Tab-separated table of C-alpha atoms and ligand atoms in Angstrom:
chain	number	residue	atom	x	y	z
A	71	MET	CA	71.808	75.529	116.409
A	72	GLU	CA	70.744	78.373	114.149
A	73	VAL	CA	70.431	77.010	110.596
A	74	VAL	CA	70.338	79.680	107.901
A	75	ILE	CA	69.637	78.593	104.308
A	76	LEU	CA	70.686	81.053	101.658
A	77	LYS	CA	70.358	80.932	97.919
A	78	THR	CA	73.950	80.691	96.754
A	79	ALA	CA	77.494	80.045	97.911
A	80	GLU	CA	78.211	83.792	97.418
A	81	ASP	CA	75.392	84.601	99.873
A	82	VAL	CA	76.943	82.211	102.378
A	83	ALA	CA	80.307	83.920	102.116
A	84	ALA	CA	78.814	87.438	102.275
A	85	THR	CA	76.739	86.612	105.381
A	86	ALA	CA	79.717	84.949	107.087
A	87	ALA	CA	81.925	87.947	106.280
A	88	GLY	CA	79.281	90.245	107.715
A	89	LEU	CA	79.281	88.264	110.980
A	90	VAL	CA	83.053	88.294	111.240
A	91	ALA	CA	83.112	92.027	110.513
A	92	LYS	CA	80.450	92.596	113.162
A	93	LEU	CA	82.562	90.700	115.750
A	94	LEU	CA	85.667	92.744	114.882
A	95	GLY	CA	83.482	95.892	115.086
A	96	HIS	CA	82.727	95.368	118.766
A	97	THR	CA	85.804	93.286	119.660
A	98	PRO	CA	88.766	94.512	117.575
A	99	ALA	CA	91.136	92.148	119.493
A	100	ALA	CA	88.956	89.136	118.782
A	101	VAL	CA	90.540	85.684	118.729
A	102	LEU	CA	89.388	84.078	115.478
A	103	GLY	CA	89.362	80.378	114.805
A	104	LEU	CA	90.056	79.860	111.095
A	105	ALA	CA	89.943	77.050	108.565
A	106	THR	CA	91.277	76.034	105.196
A	107	GLY	CA	89.305	74.354	102.436
A	108	SER	CA	87.726	75.669	99.267
A	109	THR	CA	84.480	76.681	101.057
A	110	GLN	CA	86.424	79.313	103.016
A	111	LEU	CA	87.971	80.930	99.919
A	112	ALA	CA	84.932	83.111	99.083
A	113	LEU	CA	84.755	84.203	102.732
A	114	TYR	CA	88.404	85.251	102.724
A	115	GLN	CA	87.863	87.158	99.475
A	116	GLN	CA	84.951	89.025	101.006
A	117	LEU	CA	86.935	89.856	104.142
A	118	VAL	CA	89.887	91.050	102.033
A	119	GLU	CA	87.488	93.249	100.098
A	120	LYS	CA	86.041	94.669	103.293
A	121	HIS	CA	89.589	95.374	104.550
A	122	GLN	CA	90.602	97.112	101.350
A	123	ASN	CA	87.429	99.078	100.663
A	124	SER	CA	85.575	99.464	103.959
A	125	GLY	CA	88.409	99.821	106.493
A	126	LEU	CA	87.826	96.506	108.229
A	127	SER	CA	90.967	96.006	110.382
A	128	PHE	CA	92.492	92.845	111.792
A	129	ALA	CA	95.414	94.689	113.315
A	130	LYS	CA	94.495	93.786	116.897
A	131	ALA	CA	93.028	90.369	116.148
A	132	SER	CA	94.722	87.043	116.438
A	133	SER	CA	93.930	83.678	114.885
A	134	PHE	CA	94.206	79.938	115.416
A	135	ASN	CA	93.733	77.546	112.545
A	136	LEU	CA	92.038	74.252	112.978
A	137	ASP	CA	94.666	72.057	111.542
A	138	GLU	CA	97.947	71.650	109.679
A	139	TYR	CA	99.479	68.777	107.700
A	140	LEU	CA	102.271	66.830	109.427
A	141	GLY	CA	105.461	66.352	107.482
A	142	VAL	CA	104.919	69.345	105.158
A	143	ALA	CA	107.224	72.311	105.680
A	144	ALA	CA	105.577	75.664	106.316
A	145	GLU	CA	107.125	77.072	103.131
A	146	ASN	CA	105.689	74.273	101.003
A	147	PRO	CA	102.798	75.723	98.954
A	148	GLN	CA	100.653	72.737	100.087
A	149	SER	CA	100.948	73.633	103.800
A	150	TYR	CA	97.983	75.187	105.441
A	151	ARG	CA	100.285	78.009	106.531
A	152	SER	CA	100.967	78.774	102.869
A	153	PHE	CA	97.232	78.523	102.117
A	154	MET	CA	96.402	81.042	104.849
A	155	ASP	CA	99.137	83.472	103.910
A	156	ARG	CA	98.293	83.296	100.184
A	157	GLU	CA	94.541	83.461	100.473
A	158	PHE	CA	94.111	85.749	103.434
A	159	PHE	CA	96.882	86.983	105.727
A	160	ASP	CA	99.049	88.527	102.957
A	161	HIS	CA	96.134	90.778	101.996
A	162	ILE	CA	95.008	92.124	105.376
A	163	ASP	CA	96.641	93.995	108.246
A	164	ILE	CA	96.837	91.126	110.758
A	165	ASP	CA	100.148	90.788	112.582
A	166	LYS	CA	101.483	87.443	111.276
A	167	GLN	CA	103.063	86.813	114.687
A	168	SER	CA	99.524	86.572	116.008
A	169	THR	CA	98.430	83.934	113.508
A	170	PHE	CA	98.873	80.315	114.717
A	171	LEU	CA	98.603	76.838	113.183
A	172	PRO	CA	99.410	73.578	114.902
A	173	TYR	CA	102.748	73.272	113.101
A	174	CYS	CA	105.244	70.596	113.820
A	175	ALA	CA	108.833	71.559	112.920
A	176	GLU	CA	110.986	68.981	111.138
A	177	ASN	CA	112.787	67.491	114.128
A	178	GLU	CA	110.092	68.069	116.683
A	179	ASN	CA	108.112	65.375	118.444
A	180	PRO	CA	104.600	65.753	117.018
A	181	ARG	CA	103.104	64.705	120.346
A	182	LEU	CA	104.363	67.941	121.934
A	183	VAL	CA	102.530	70.153	119.413
A	184	GLY	CA	99.024	69.537	120.697
A	185	PRO	CA	99.498	70.469	124.356
A	186	ARG	CA	101.544	73.537	123.269
A	187	TYR	CA	98.770	74.643	120.910
A	188	GLU	CA	96.117	74.175	123.585
A	189	GLN	CA	98.249	76.368	125.910
A	190	GLN	CA	98.646	79.066	123.238
A	191	ILE	CA	94.839	79.177	122.745
A	192	ARG	CA	94.356	79.432	126.519
A	193	ASP	CA	96.995	82.162	126.822
A	194	ALA	CA	95.101	84.117	124.128
A	195	GLY	CA	91.968	83.945	126.239
A	196	GLY	CA	90.218	81.285	124.172
A	197	ILE	CA	88.600	81.530	120.721
A	198	ASP	CA	85.780	84.002	120.265
A	199	LEU	CA	84.492	82.642	116.973
A	200	GLN	CA	85.516	79.427	115.282
A	201	VAL	CA	84.782	79.565	111.552
A	202	MET	CA	84.860	76.253	109.693
A	203	GLY	CA	83.653	73.919	107.047
A	204	ILE	CA	82.636	70.281	107.109
A	205	GLY	CA	84.041	67.265	105.339
A	206	VAL	CA	81.926	65.047	103.111
A	207	ASN	CA	82.261	62.413	105.855
A	208	GLY	CA	81.183	64.844	108.597
A	209	HIS	CA	84.628	65.690	109.846
A	210	ILE	CA	85.469	69.063	111.422
A	211	GLY	CA	89.049	70.111	111.319
A	212	PHE	CA	90.634	66.758	110.684
A	213	ASN	CA	88.558	64.982	113.358
A	214	GLU	CA	87.619	62.013	111.305
A	215	PRO	CA	84.610	59.749	112.086
A	216	SER	CA	85.191	57.824	115.316
A	217	SER	CA	87.303	60.666	116.817
A	218	SER	CA	86.767	61.067	120.534
A	219	LEU	CA	84.198	63.704	121.219
A	220	SER	CA	86.477	64.783	124.125
A	221	SER	CA	89.605	65.005	121.976
A	222	ARG	CA	92.193	67.767	122.192
A	223	THR	CA	94.781	68.956	119.609
A	224	ARG	CA	96.693	65.858	118.429
A	225	VAL	CA	97.925	63.878	115.480
A	226	LYS	CA	95.228	62.263	113.365
A	227	THR	CA	95.448	59.803	110.495
A	228	LEU	CA	93.286	60.930	107.568
A	229	THR	CA	90.688	58.528	106.190
A	230	GLN	CA	90.860	57.178	102.649
A	231	GLN	CA	87.706	59.207	101.916
A	232	THR	CA	89.409	62.480	103.001
A	233	LEU	CA	92.516	61.627	101.033
A	234	LYS	CA	90.370	61.061	98.010
A	235	ASP	CA	88.374	64.257	98.543
A	236	ASN	CA	91.563	66.303	98.871
A	237	SER	CA	93.538	64.530	96.135
A	238	ARG	CA	92.195	67.084	93.614
A	239	LEU	CA	94.518	69.619	95.265
A	240	PHE	CA	97.708	67.580	94.644
A	241	SER	CA	99.342	66.858	91.369
A	242	ARG	CA	100.061	63.206	90.514
A	243	ASP	CA	103.606	62.935	91.653
A	244	GLU	CA	103.229	65.311	94.564
A	245	PHE	CA	103.459	64.012	98.166
A	246	GLN	CA	99.982	63.953	99.717
A	247	PRO	CA	100.173	63.880	103.530
A	248	LYS	CA	98.255	61.203	105.339
A	249	LEU	CA	98.679	62.680	108.814
A	250	ALA	CA	97.682	66.008	110.277
A	251	ILE	CA	97.636	67.813	113.558
A	252	THR	CA	94.132	69.055	114.298
A	253	MET	CA	92.333	70.834	117.101
A	254	GLY	CA	90.347	68.227	118.954
A	255	ILE	CA	86.542	68.179	119.160
A	256	ALA	CA	86.649	69.440	122.776
A	257	THR	CA	88.951	72.264	121.661
A	258	ILE	CA	86.432	73.289	119.038
A	259	MET	CA	83.607	73.040	121.599
A	260	ASP	CA	85.456	75.479	123.860
A	261	ALA	CA	85.112	78.271	121.306
A	262	ARG	CA	82.585	80.827	122.473
A	263	GLY	CA	80.839	80.780	119.115
A	264	VAL	CA	80.925	78.634	116.006
A	265	LEU	CA	80.179	79.573	112.433
A	266	LEU	CA	80.024	76.606	110.095
A	267	LEU	CA	79.768	77.091	106.333
A	268	ALA	CA	78.716	74.371	103.888
A	269	THR	CA	78.026	74.743	100.183
A	270	GLY	CA	77.349	72.315	97.371
A	271	GLU	CA	75.473	69.057	97.042
A	272	SER	CA	78.428	66.900	98.096
A	273	LYS	CA	77.925	68.249	101.650
A	274	ALA	CA	74.182	67.653	101.843
A	275	GLU	CA	74.325	64.269	103.585
A	276	ALA	CA	76.977	65.324	106.120
A	277	VAL	CA	74.912	68.508	106.851
A	278	SER	CA	71.756	66.497	107.462
A	279	GLN	CA	73.649	64.136	109.813
A	280	MET	CA	75.185	67.095	111.612
A	281	VAL	CA	71.907	69.014	112.144
A	282	GLU	CA	69.275	66.193	112.276
A	283	GLY	CA	71.147	62.984	113.022
A	284	PRO	CA	72.086	61.629	116.450
A	285	VAL	CA	75.118	63.078	118.247
A	286	SER	CA	77.717	60.478	117.312
A	287	ALA	CA	81.454	60.135	116.845
A	288	MET	CA	80.627	58.750	113.385
A	289	CYS	CA	79.586	62.259	112.413
A	290	PRO	CA	81.990	64.485	114.409
A	291	ALA	CA	80.155	67.657	113.340
A	292	SER	CA	77.010	66.391	115.084
A	293	VAL	CA	78.598	67.256	118.431
A	294	LEU	CA	77.839	70.892	117.596
A	295	GLN	CA	74.251	70.130	118.614
A	296	LEU	CA	75.651	70.357	122.181
A	297	HIS	CA	77.154	73.819	121.686
A	298	GLU	CA	74.995	76.752	122.696
A	299	ARG	CA	76.085	79.237	120.051
A	300	VAL	CA	76.363	77.732	116.572
A	301	THR	CA	75.287	79.284	113.305
A	302	VAL	CA	75.210	77.045	110.264
A	303	LEU	CA	75.203	78.898	106.921
A	304	LEU	CA	74.123	76.738	103.987
A	305	ASP	CA	73.401	77.237	100.314
A	306	GLU	CA	70.363	75.505	98.780
A	307	ALA	CA	72.379	72.517	97.566
A	308	ALA	CA	74.023	71.790	100.951
A	309	ALA	CA	70.592	72.123	102.611
A	310	SER	CA	68.862	69.761	100.159
A	311	ASP	CA	68.685	66.712	102.522
A	312	LEU	CA	67.296	68.545	105.550
A	313	LYS	CA	63.871	67.262	106.629
A	314	ASN	CA	63.049	70.155	108.910
A	315	ARG	CA	63.795	72.791	106.289
A	316	ASP	CA	60.533	74.736	106.655
A	317	TYR	CA	61.148	75.237	110.319
A	318	TYR	CA	64.649	76.658	109.738
A	319	ASP	CA	63.309	79.143	107.193
A	320	TRP	CA	60.419	80.077	109.472
A	321	THR	CA	62.836	80.621	112.422
A	322	TYR	CA	65.112	82.773	110.277
A	323	GLN	CA	62.238	84.989	109.243
A	324	GLN	CA	61.159	85.325	112.886
A	325	ASN	CA	64.695	86.224	113.919
A	326	GLU	CA	64.975	88.797	111.148
A	327	SER	CA	61.732	90.449	112.279
A	328	LEU	CA	62.922	90.444	115.888
A	329	LYS	CA	66.142	92.061	114.711
A	330	SER	CA	64.311	94.811	112.851
A	331	ARG	CA	62.139	95.493	115.922
A	332	PHE	CA	64.685	95.154	118.680
A	333	GLY	CA	68.098	95.479	116.959
A	334	VAL	CA	70.512	92.590	117.140
A	335	PHE	CA	68.835	89.476	118.464
A	336	HIS	CA	71.194	86.680	117.565
A	337	ASP	CA	74.740	87.853	117.843
B	225	GLP	C1	89.528	69.687	104.866
B	225	GLP	C2	89.794	70.520	106.157
B	225	GLP	C3	88.469	70.883	106.860
B	225	GLP	C4	87.505	71.357	105.778
B	225	GLP	C5	87.103	70.227	104.878
B	225	GLP	C6	86.197	70.653	103.758
B	225	GLP	O1	89.937	68.371	104.930
B	225	GLP	N1	90.614	69.916	107.110
B	225	GLP	O2	88.743	71.863	107.791
B	225	GLP	O3	86.310	71.797	106.425
B	225	GLP	O4	88.254	69.581	104.395
B	225	GLP	O5	86.929	71.317	102.739
B	225	GLP	P1	86.247	71.954	101.482
B	225	GLP	O6	85.698	73.298	101.960
B	225	GLP	O7	87.358	72.119	100.499
B	225	GLP	O8	85.163	71.063	100.984
């Protein structure tokens, strides 16, 4: 796990955007794994800016989102489809037909969505880079604590904690979904690379469990310790509970100096 601690949330977004742009530079038809959540907003803004002002193109790329609410129509502004269109896809040149979320249509059996989504990911050749955030309780996608570490895309019930964390995004009398369809933990682990962004103090404990705690279903993000290509981008606040902080900074400096001597070291 490469842990990179940056000063601010803006630095996190800018660094993440640089890595996504680099991937698209050498692999224009990259398969991106994408996420919703407020942490990703600054990243999408940076990528839109690069598209508009520096010619970054997504025309050949495709994308798979981590999760989608169940029982929320795609056209509903609260759906993750709407979020992605509004915050990102409507402002870049990606072909919307190549953007996928694990969506369950109104009369569809939700149990069929997971296997279909897994097949779509396989048909696309697998995910090159999965970008994501982390929940306050250590969830990734909507894989809540106690999720099977071998899980595949399926229906999950959200925890009370997640409902509370996300309630700020719903008005009082608005329906807040309690179920979602999410990529499983094994699905995420199949991605060839993972880029996890966390900012703000509310994430500090989950981040320390993910990076320095035991691998445990009680902190689903901790399974990333078993993935060979993970970069974790943190701001100071999200890194504030890490015990091994000096070592991460030291490693980062060494990697930077290797990069300046030998070109790209960590891809
Ligand atoms: C949501 C999403 C996750 C996201 C997390 C953190 O519940 N399903 O994919 O990482 O919460 O969101 P935020 O960035 O808003 O803190």
